[in-house]
């Protein structure tokens, strides 16, 4: 089999670096040639224009540029070809850095100290130890598990919630709908690393936040979302912060991105905002394994990290 040709279809950022690196080994085009293009074997995509993949009759596999694949399922013309998502050490490393950074900042009262510094206040509040704080990771998958290990190494207690309740050493795991409330009731800092699927859309609402533990640890529950914005209801988070259900939040993702300038979350004193930057897909680390997968596939080996079409993750 010849080396299959690639369609690189991306919106929202400049794919130049991806193009350069993929082109080093394969023929790469940025758009199909005509209404139907039989010359394309693979699509490498991020938020591709709707129905573009339906124009590729010989498509063998779709490679998502990110770990999340919700952008693909939005396409009404998504073909039947297998979807491969990103699973990479570089990505889990970045996400772990983000999670540890945000957990430690909330745990060590970063907001309070920044406020004190502005007012030149010299005051030392009580200090808690990590062992008294339970971090609950919603979505104990590829990214969640690496982050969990880093938090365990620092000394936090770690809970994990997933669909199937897969276990992990050192982590108290909970599974499915039945496990959700017990998981939240045992969690002080909630870290959301779920994929966006029909089953998880809008899950982070006021009702869910009300179940978080607020009795010890850092003096109130904390939300950190680095999964997807549509997992959460922005207005419910603002309400939970006003009510004191939540002490603080770190949000990397939002219902609408870029976060509209009118959103009260931008200037909320208890919210730390980052622009969907927790873990960026870096072509320098991701293109080589993608090309290696294509080579292996052409030698007859099975694709790895294939998305379950039914579950959409
Ligand atoms: P993954 O390996 O597929 O893990 C997903 C986890 O979510 C699994 O533990 C899974 O449970 C759980 N889950 C899925 N559906 C569920 C449901 N209905 N109820 C309960 N648990 C459910 O995914 P990943 O590689 O860790 O990535 C997670 C997400 O992070 C991505 O989908 C993406 O949206 C997001 N992300 C964000 C950024 C950023 O910069 N902000 C960067 C990369 C990724 P099981 O273990 O039982 O299957």
Short mmCIF file of C-alpha atoms and ligand atoms in Angstrom, two decimals:
data_model
loop_
_atom_site.label_atom_id
_atom_site.label_comp_id
_atom_site.label_asym_id
_atom_site.label_seq_id
_atom_site.Cartn_x
_atom_site.Cartn_y
_atom_site.Cartn_z
CA UNK A 1 0.00 0.00 0.00
CA UNK A 2 1.30 3.47 -0.88
CA UNK A 3 1.53 6.14 1.79
CA UNK A 4 -2.04 7.47 2.08
CA UNK A 5 -2.68 11.13 1.42
CA UNK A 6 -3.83 13.41 4.26
CA UNK A 7 -6.49 16.10 4.38
CA UNK A 8 -5.56 18.59 7.14
CA UNK A 9 -8.75 20.45 8.04
CA UNK A 10 -8.64 22.91 10.91
CA UNK A 11 -10.55 25.98 12.01
CA UNK A 12 -9.75 28.38 14.85
CA UNK A 13 -5.94 28.34 14.56
CA UNK A 14 -3.19 28.41 11.94
CA UNK A 15 -2.26 24.81 11.03
CA UNK A 16 1.04 25.78 9.36
CA UNK A 17 3.28 23.85 11.77
CA UNK A 18 1.05 20.74 11.53
CA UNK A 19 1.21 21.05 7.74
CA UNK A 20 5.00 21.31 7.69
CA UNK A 21 5.54 18.32 9.96
CA UNK A 22 2.95 16.06 8.32
CA UNK A 23 4.25 17.02 4.84
CA UNK A 24 7.73 15.80 5.76
CA UNK A 25 6.46 12.25 5.28
CA UNK A 26 3.20 12.38 3.38
CA UNK A 27 1.26 14.26 0.77
CA UNK A 28 -0.97 16.77 2.62
CA UNK A 29 -3.78 18.93 1.25
CA UNK A 30 -5.80 21.61 3.05
CA UNK A 31 -9.05 21.09 1.12
CA UNK A 32 -10.62 18.29 -0.92
CA UNK A 33 -10.17 18.54 -4.66
CA UNK A 34 -13.75 18.99 -5.92
CA UNK A 35 -17.09 17.88 -4.45
CA UNK A 36 -15.77 14.32 -4.09
CA UNK A 37 -12.09 13.59 -3.57
CA UNK A 38 -11.15 9.86 -3.72
CA UNK A 39 -7.42 10.62 -3.30
CA UNK A 40 -7.62 11.17 0.49
CA UNK A 41 -6.91 8.31 2.91
CA UNK A 42 -6.68 10.13 6.27
CA UNK A 43 -8.16 13.29 7.76
CA UNK A 44 -6.34 15.19 10.51
CA UNK A 45 -8.89 17.57 11.94
CA UNK A 46 -9.84 20.14 14.54
CA UNK A 47 -13.35 21.61 14.23
CA UNK A 48 -13.39 20.86 10.50
CA UNK A 49 -16.07 22.55 8.38
CA UNK A 50 -19.33 20.55 8.47
CA UNK A 51 -19.74 17.82 5.84
CA UNK A 52 -16.18 18.15 4.50
CA UNK A 53 -15.33 14.55 5.50
CA UNK A 54 -18.43 13.25 3.70
CA UNK A 55 -16.68 14.25 0.47
CA UNK A 56 -13.88 11.67 0.95
CA UNK A 57 -15.13 8.27 -0.31
CA UNK A 58 -11.83 6.47 0.41
CA UNK A 59 -11.26 7.85 3.91
CA UNK A 60 -9.75 5.13 6.15
CA UNK A 61 -9.34 7.01 9.48
CA UNK A 62 -9.92 10.39 11.12
CA UNK A 63 -7.27 11.74 13.51
CA UNK A 64 -8.45 14.35 16.02
CA UNK A 65 -5.82 16.95 16.83
CA UNK A 66 -7.03 16.98 20.46
CA UNK A 67 -7.85 14.47 23.19
CA UNK A 68 -11.49 15.57 23.03
CA UNK A 69 -13.59 14.54 20.03
CA UNK A 70 -16.85 16.40 20.74
CA UNK A 71 -16.00 18.74 17.84
CA UNK A 72 -16.23 15.77 15.46
CA UNK A 73 -19.62 14.58 16.64
CA UNK A 74 -21.05 18.04 15.87
CA UNK A 75 -20.53 17.26 12.15
CA UNK A 76 -23.75 15.92 10.55
CA UNK A 77 -21.61 14.47 7.74
CA UNK A 78 -19.26 12.49 9.99
CA UNK A 79 -18.37 9.31 8.05
CA UNK A 80 -18.13 5.83 9.50
CA UNK A 81 -14.31 5.72 9.50
CA UNK A 82 -12.57 5.04 12.85
CA UNK A 83 -11.75 8.15 14.90
CA UNK A 84 -8.37 8.25 16.61
CA UNK A 85 -7.84 10.75 19.42
CA UNK A 86 -4.69 12.15 21.01
CA UNK A 87 -3.24 10.23 23.91
CA UNK A 88 0.24 11.57 24.60
CA UNK A 89 2.62 11.99 27.48
CA UNK A 90 3.21 15.63 26.54
CA UNK A 91 -0.52 16.39 26.81
CA UNK A 92 -0.98 14.62 30.16
CA UNK A 93 2.12 16.41 31.46
CA UNK A 94 0.65 19.82 30.54
CA UNK A 95 -2.72 18.94 32.05
CA UNK A 96 -1.08 17.64 35.22
CA UNK A 97 0.87 20.90 35.56
CA UNK A 98 -2.37 22.87 35.22
CA UNK A 99 -4.25 20.70 37.75
CA UNK A 100 -1.43 20.73 40.32
CA UNK A 101 -0.95 24.51 39.86
CA UNK A 102 -4.64 25.26 40.40
CA UNK A 103 -5.14 22.78 43.26
CA UNK A 104 -2.09 24.13 45.11
CA UNK A 105 -3.08 27.76 44.54
CA UNK A 106 -6.53 27.14 46.06
CA UNK A 107 -5.11 24.94 48.80
CA UNK A 108 -2.42 27.50 49.76
CA UNK A 109 -4.95 30.38 49.55
CA UNK A 110 -3.45 32.23 46.61
CA UNK A 111 -6.51 34.48 46.20
CA UNK A 112 -6.35 35.60 49.81
CA UNK A 113 -2.62 36.36 49.69
CA UNK A 114 -2.90 38.27 46.40
CA UNK A 115 -5.65 40.41 47.98
CA UNK A 116 -3.59 40.93 51.12
CA UNK A 117 -0.54 41.96 49.11
CA UNK A 118 -2.55 44.55 47.19
CA UNK A 119 -3.60 46.07 50.51
CA UNK A 120 -0.16 45.53 52.13
CA UNK A 121 -1.67 43.35 54.85
CA UNK A 122 0.77 41.15 56.85
CA UNK A 123 -1.43 38.36 58.18
CA UNK A 124 -0.95 34.63 58.35
CA UNK A 125 -4.19 32.62 58.20
CA UNK A 126 -4.35 29.04 59.52
CA UNK A 127 -2.54 26.53 57.31
CA UNK A 128 -4.00 23.14 56.41
CA UNK A 129 -2.10 20.16 55.19
CA UNK A 130 -2.79 18.36 51.92
CA UNK A 131 -3.65 15.20 53.82
CA UNK A 132 -6.77 16.97 55.15
CA UNK A 133 -8.01 17.84 51.68
CA UNK A 134 -9.77 15.51 49.24
CA UNK A 135 -9.41 16.30 45.56
CA UNK A 136 -12.09 14.61 43.46
CA UNK A 137 -11.30 14.02 39.81
CA UNK A 138 -14.39 13.72 37.61
CA UNK A 139 -13.20 11.73 34.62
CA UNK A 140 -10.41 9.41 35.72
CA UNK A 141 -9.17 8.72 32.19
CA UNK A 142 -5.81 9.22 30.47
CA UNK A 143 -5.42 12.78 31.78
CA UNK A 144 -7.18 12.32 35.11
CA UNK A 145 -5.06 9.35 36.14
CA UNK A 146 -1.72 11.10 35.55
CA UNK A 147 -2.96 14.18 37.45
CA UNK A 148 -4.21 11.92 40.27
CA UNK A 149 -0.76 10.37 40.70
CA UNK A 150 0.87 13.82 40.94
CA UNK A 151 -1.65 14.93 43.58
CA UNK A 152 -1.12 11.70 45.55
CA UNK A 153 2.65 12.32 45.49
CA UNK A 154 2.10 15.75 47.06
CA UNK A 155 0.00 14.17 49.80
CA UNK A 156 -3.60 15.00 48.86
CA UNK A 157 -6.35 12.46 49.24
CA UNK A 158 -7.72 11.69 45.83
CA UNK A 159 -11.18 10.49 44.79
CA UNK A 160 -12.08 9.59 41.23
CA UNK A 161 -15.37 9.29 39.37
CA UNK A 162 -15.85 7.59 36.03
CA UNK A 163 -18.57 5.91 34.02
CA UNK A 164 -17.48 2.37 34.73
CA UNK A 165 -15.88 2.90 38.15
CA UNK A 166 -12.45 1.66 37.03
CA UNK A 167 -10.19 1.40 40.06
CA UNK A 168 -6.81 3.01 40.65
CA UNK A 169 -4.27 2.37 43.39
CA UNK A 170 -4.33 5.01 46.13
CA UNK A 171 -7.54 6.57 44.81
CA UNK A 172 -11.03 6.06 46.19
CA UNK A 173 -13.04 5.41 43.04
CA UNK A 174 -16.74 5.83 42.37
CA UNK A 175 -18.66 4.82 39.26
CA UNK A 176 -21.75 5.85 37.32
CA UNK A 177 -24.84 7.69 38.45
CA UNK A 178 -25.07 5.77 41.73
CA UNK A 179 -21.55 6.82 42.68
CA UNK A 180 -21.86 10.49 41.83
CA UNK A 181 -23.36 11.91 45.04
CA UNK A 182 -21.13 9.82 47.36
CA UNK A 183 -18.13 11.01 45.28
CA UNK A 184 -19.17 14.68 45.59
CA UNK A 185 -19.97 14.33 49.29
CA UNK A 186 -16.37 13.18 49.86
CA UNK A 187 -14.74 15.92 47.73
CA UNK A 188 -13.39 19.36 48.75
CA UNK A 189 -11.75 20.36 45.47
CA UNK A 190 -13.53 19.14 42.34
CA UNK A 191 -11.38 18.77 39.21
CA UNK A 192 -13.41 18.20 36.04
CA UNK A 193 -11.62 16.27 33.29
CA UNK A 194 -14.63 14.66 31.62
CA UNK A 195 -15.17 14.45 27.88
CA UNK A 196 -18.18 16.32 26.46
CA UNK A 197 -20.74 13.70 25.39
CA UNK A 198 -24.55 13.55 25.35
CA UNK A 199 -24.30 11.96 28.82
CA UNK A 200 -22.07 14.65 30.38
CA UNK A 201 -23.36 17.88 28.76
CA UNK A 202 -24.39 20.40 31.44
CA UNK A 203 -23.51 18.05 34.30
CA UNK A 204 -21.76 20.77 36.35
CA UNK A 205 -24.84 22.64 37.54
CA UNK A 206 -26.03 24.17 40.79
CA UNK A 207 -27.58 20.91 42.00
CA UNK A 208 -24.29 19.06 41.57
CA UNK A 209 -22.20 21.81 43.21
CA UNK A 210 -24.53 21.69 46.23
CA UNK A 211 -23.33 18.14 46.93
CA UNK A 212 -19.67 19.09 47.38
CA UNK A 213 -18.22 18.83 50.86
CA UNK A 214 -17.74 22.14 52.58
CA UNK A 215 -16.94 21.11 56.11
CA UNK A 216 -13.15 21.06 56.27
CA UNK A 217 -10.02 21.27 54.18
CA UNK A 218 -9.67 24.71 52.66
CA UNK A 219 -12.71 26.44 54.12
CA UNK A 220 -15.12 25.84 51.26
CA UNK A 221 -15.54 23.80 48.12
CA UNK A 222 -13.55 24.63 44.99
CA UNK A 223 -14.30 23.89 41.33
CA UNK A 224 -11.60 23.45 38.69
CA UNK A 225 -12.82 22.72 35.14
CA UNK A 226 -10.32 21.87 32.42
CA UNK A 227 -12.58 19.43 30.54
CA UNK A 228 -15.02 21.23 28.27
CA UNK A 229 -17.09 24.39 28.76
CA UNK A 230 -20.40 22.80 27.81
CA UNK A 231 -20.04 20.40 30.72
CA UNK A 232 -20.84 23.36 32.96
CA UNK A 233 -23.54 25.97 33.38
CA UNK A 234 -21.61 29.25 33.74
CA UNK A 235 -24.55 30.98 35.47
CA UNK A 236 -24.90 28.17 38.04
CA UNK A 237 -21.22 28.51 38.94
CA UNK A 238 -21.63 32.28 39.45
CA UNK A 239 -24.69 31.60 41.63
CA UNK A 240 -22.86 28.94 43.67
CA UNK A 241 -20.00 31.41 44.29
CA UNK A 242 -22.48 34.09 45.43
CA UNK A 243 -24.27 31.63 47.75
CA UNK A 244 -21.01 30.42 49.25
CA UNK A 245 -21.60 26.87 47.97
CA UNK A 246 -18.31 27.42 46.20
CA UNK A 247 -15.40 29.25 47.78
CA UNK A 248 -13.46 29.74 44.53
CA UNK A 249 -13.18 28.40 40.98
CA UNK A 250 -10.50 27.97 38.32
CA UNK A 251 -12.05 27.79 34.88
CA UNK A 252 -10.13 26.99 31.71
CA UNK A 253 -13.24 26.30 29.63
CA UNK A 254 -16.60 28.04 29.18
CA UNK A 255 -20.02 27.49 27.62
CA UNK A 256 -19.08 30.01 24.94
CA UNK A 257 -15.44 30.47 23.85
CA UNK A 258 -13.81 32.93 23.70
CA UNK A 259 -15.54 33.91 26.94
CA UNK A 260 -17.71 36.93 26.01
CA UNK A 261 -16.42 40.25 27.37
CA UNK A 262 -19.83 40.69 29.06
CA UNK A 263 -19.41 37.54 31.20
CA UNK A 264 -19.28 38.34 34.94
CA UNK A 265 -16.77 35.49 35.32
CA UNK A 266 -13.99 37.66 33.81
CA UNK A 267 -13.95 40.02 36.77
CA UNK A 268 -15.28 37.78 39.52
CA UNK A 269 -12.89 38.07 42.48
CA UNK A 270 -13.19 34.35 43.27
CA UNK A 271 -12.65 33.08 39.73
CA UNK A 272 -9.35 32.38 37.99
CA UNK A 273 -9.77 32.40 34.20
CA UNK A 274 -7.49 30.85 31.56
CA UNK A 275 -8.36 30.79 27.82
CA UNK A 276 -8.74 27.03 27.19
CA UNK A 277 -5.02 26.69 27.63
CA UNK A 278 -4.64 23.94 30.23
CA UNK A 279 -3.09 21.48 27.77
CA UNK A 280 -2.47 22.52 24.18
CA UNK A 281 -1.89 19.95 21.44
CA UNK A 282 1.70 20.56 20.37
CA UNK A 283 2.51 19.31 16.85
CA UNK A 284 6.19 18.92 17.78
CA UNK A 285 5.10 16.08 20.09
CA UNK A 286 1.98 14.79 18.36
CA UNK A 287 2.74 14.58 14.64
CA UNK A 288 5.42 11.85 14.85
CA UNK A 289 3.15 9.36 16.71
CA UNK A 290 0.30 10.21 14.32
CA UNK A 291 2.47 9.43 11.29
CA UNK A 292 3.76 6.28 13.00
CA UNK A 293 0.14 5.13 13.50
CA UNK A 294 -0.57 5.64 9.80
CA UNK A 295 2.54 3.62 8.87
CA UNK A 296 1.56 0.83 11.26
CA UNK A 297 -2.02 0.83 9.96
CA UNK A 298 -0.71 0.44 6.41
CA UNK A 299 1.37 -2.55 7.59
CA UNK A 300 -1.90 -4.11 8.78
CA UNK A 301 -1.68 -3.24 12.48
CA UNK A 302 -4.78 -2.02 14.35
CA UNK A 303 -5.25 1.67 15.15
CA UNK A 304 -4.76 2.70 18.78
CA UNK A 305 -6.80 5.16 20.89
CA UNK A 306 -9.90 4.68 18.76
CA UNK A 307 -13.02 6.47 20.01
CA UNK A 308 -16.11 4.46 20.97
CA UNK A 309 -18.77 5.80 18.55
CA UNK A 310 -21.59 4.83 20.90
CA UNK A 311 -20.11 6.57 23.96
CA UNK A 312 -18.57 9.42 21.91
CA UNK A 313 -15.30 9.43 23.83
P1 LIG B 1 -10.44 9.68 28.50
O1 LIG B 1 -9.18 8.95 28.65
O2 LIG B 1 -11.41 9.23 27.45
O3 LIG B 1 -11.18 9.67 29.92
C1 LIG B 1 -12.49 10.09 30.09
C2 LIG B 1 -12.94 9.80 31.50
O4 LIG B 1 -14.27 10.31 31.67
C3 LIG B 1 -13.00 8.31 31.82
O5 LIG B 1 -12.61 8.10 33.15
C4 LIG B 1 -14.47 7.99 31.66
O6 LIG B 1 -14.95 6.92 32.46
C5 LIG B 1 -15.11 9.27 32.15
N1 LIG B 1 -16.47 9.42 31.60
C6 LIG B 1 -16.85 9.53 30.31
N2 LIG B 1 -18.19 9.62 30.21
C7 LIG B 1 -18.66 9.55 31.48
C8 LIG B 1 -19.96 9.58 32.04
N3 LIG B 1 -21.06 9.65 31.28
N4 LIG B 1 -20.09 9.49 33.38
C9 LIG B 1 -18.98 9.37 34.15
N5 LIG B 1 -17.71 9.34 33.69
C10 LIG B 1 -17.57 9.43 32.36
O7 LIG B 1 -10.20 11.23 28.20
P2 LIG B 1 -8.88 12.11 28.52
O8 LIG B 1 -7.84 11.86 27.51
O9 LIG B 1 -8.52 11.92 29.95
O10 LIG B 1 -9.46 13.57 28.28
C11 LIG B 1 -10.55 14.07 29.01
C12 LIG B 1 -11.06 15.36 28.41
O11 LIG B 1 -10.19 16.45 28.72
C13 LIG B 1 -11.13 15.41 26.90
O12 LIG B 1 -12.30 14.75 26.41
C14 LIG B 1 -11.17 16.89 26.61
O13 LIG B 1 -12.52 17.34 26.55
C15 LIG B 1 -10.48 17.50 27.82
N6 LIG B 1 -9.24 18.22 27.46
C16 LIG B 1 -9.13 19.53 27.74
C17 LIG B 1 -7.96 20.22 27.44
C18 LIG B 1 -7.79 21.66 27.79
O14 LIG B 1 -6.80 22.28 27.37
N7 LIG B 1 -8.65 22.26 28.57
C19 LIG B 1 -6.90 19.53 26.84
C20 LIG B 1 -7.04 18.18 26.57
C21 LIG B 1 -8.22 17.52 26.88
P3 LIG B 1 -14.42 5.40 32.24
O15 LIG B 1 -13.03 5.41 32.81
O16 LIG B 1 -15.35 4.59 33.04
O17 LIG B 1 -14.46 5.14 30.78
#
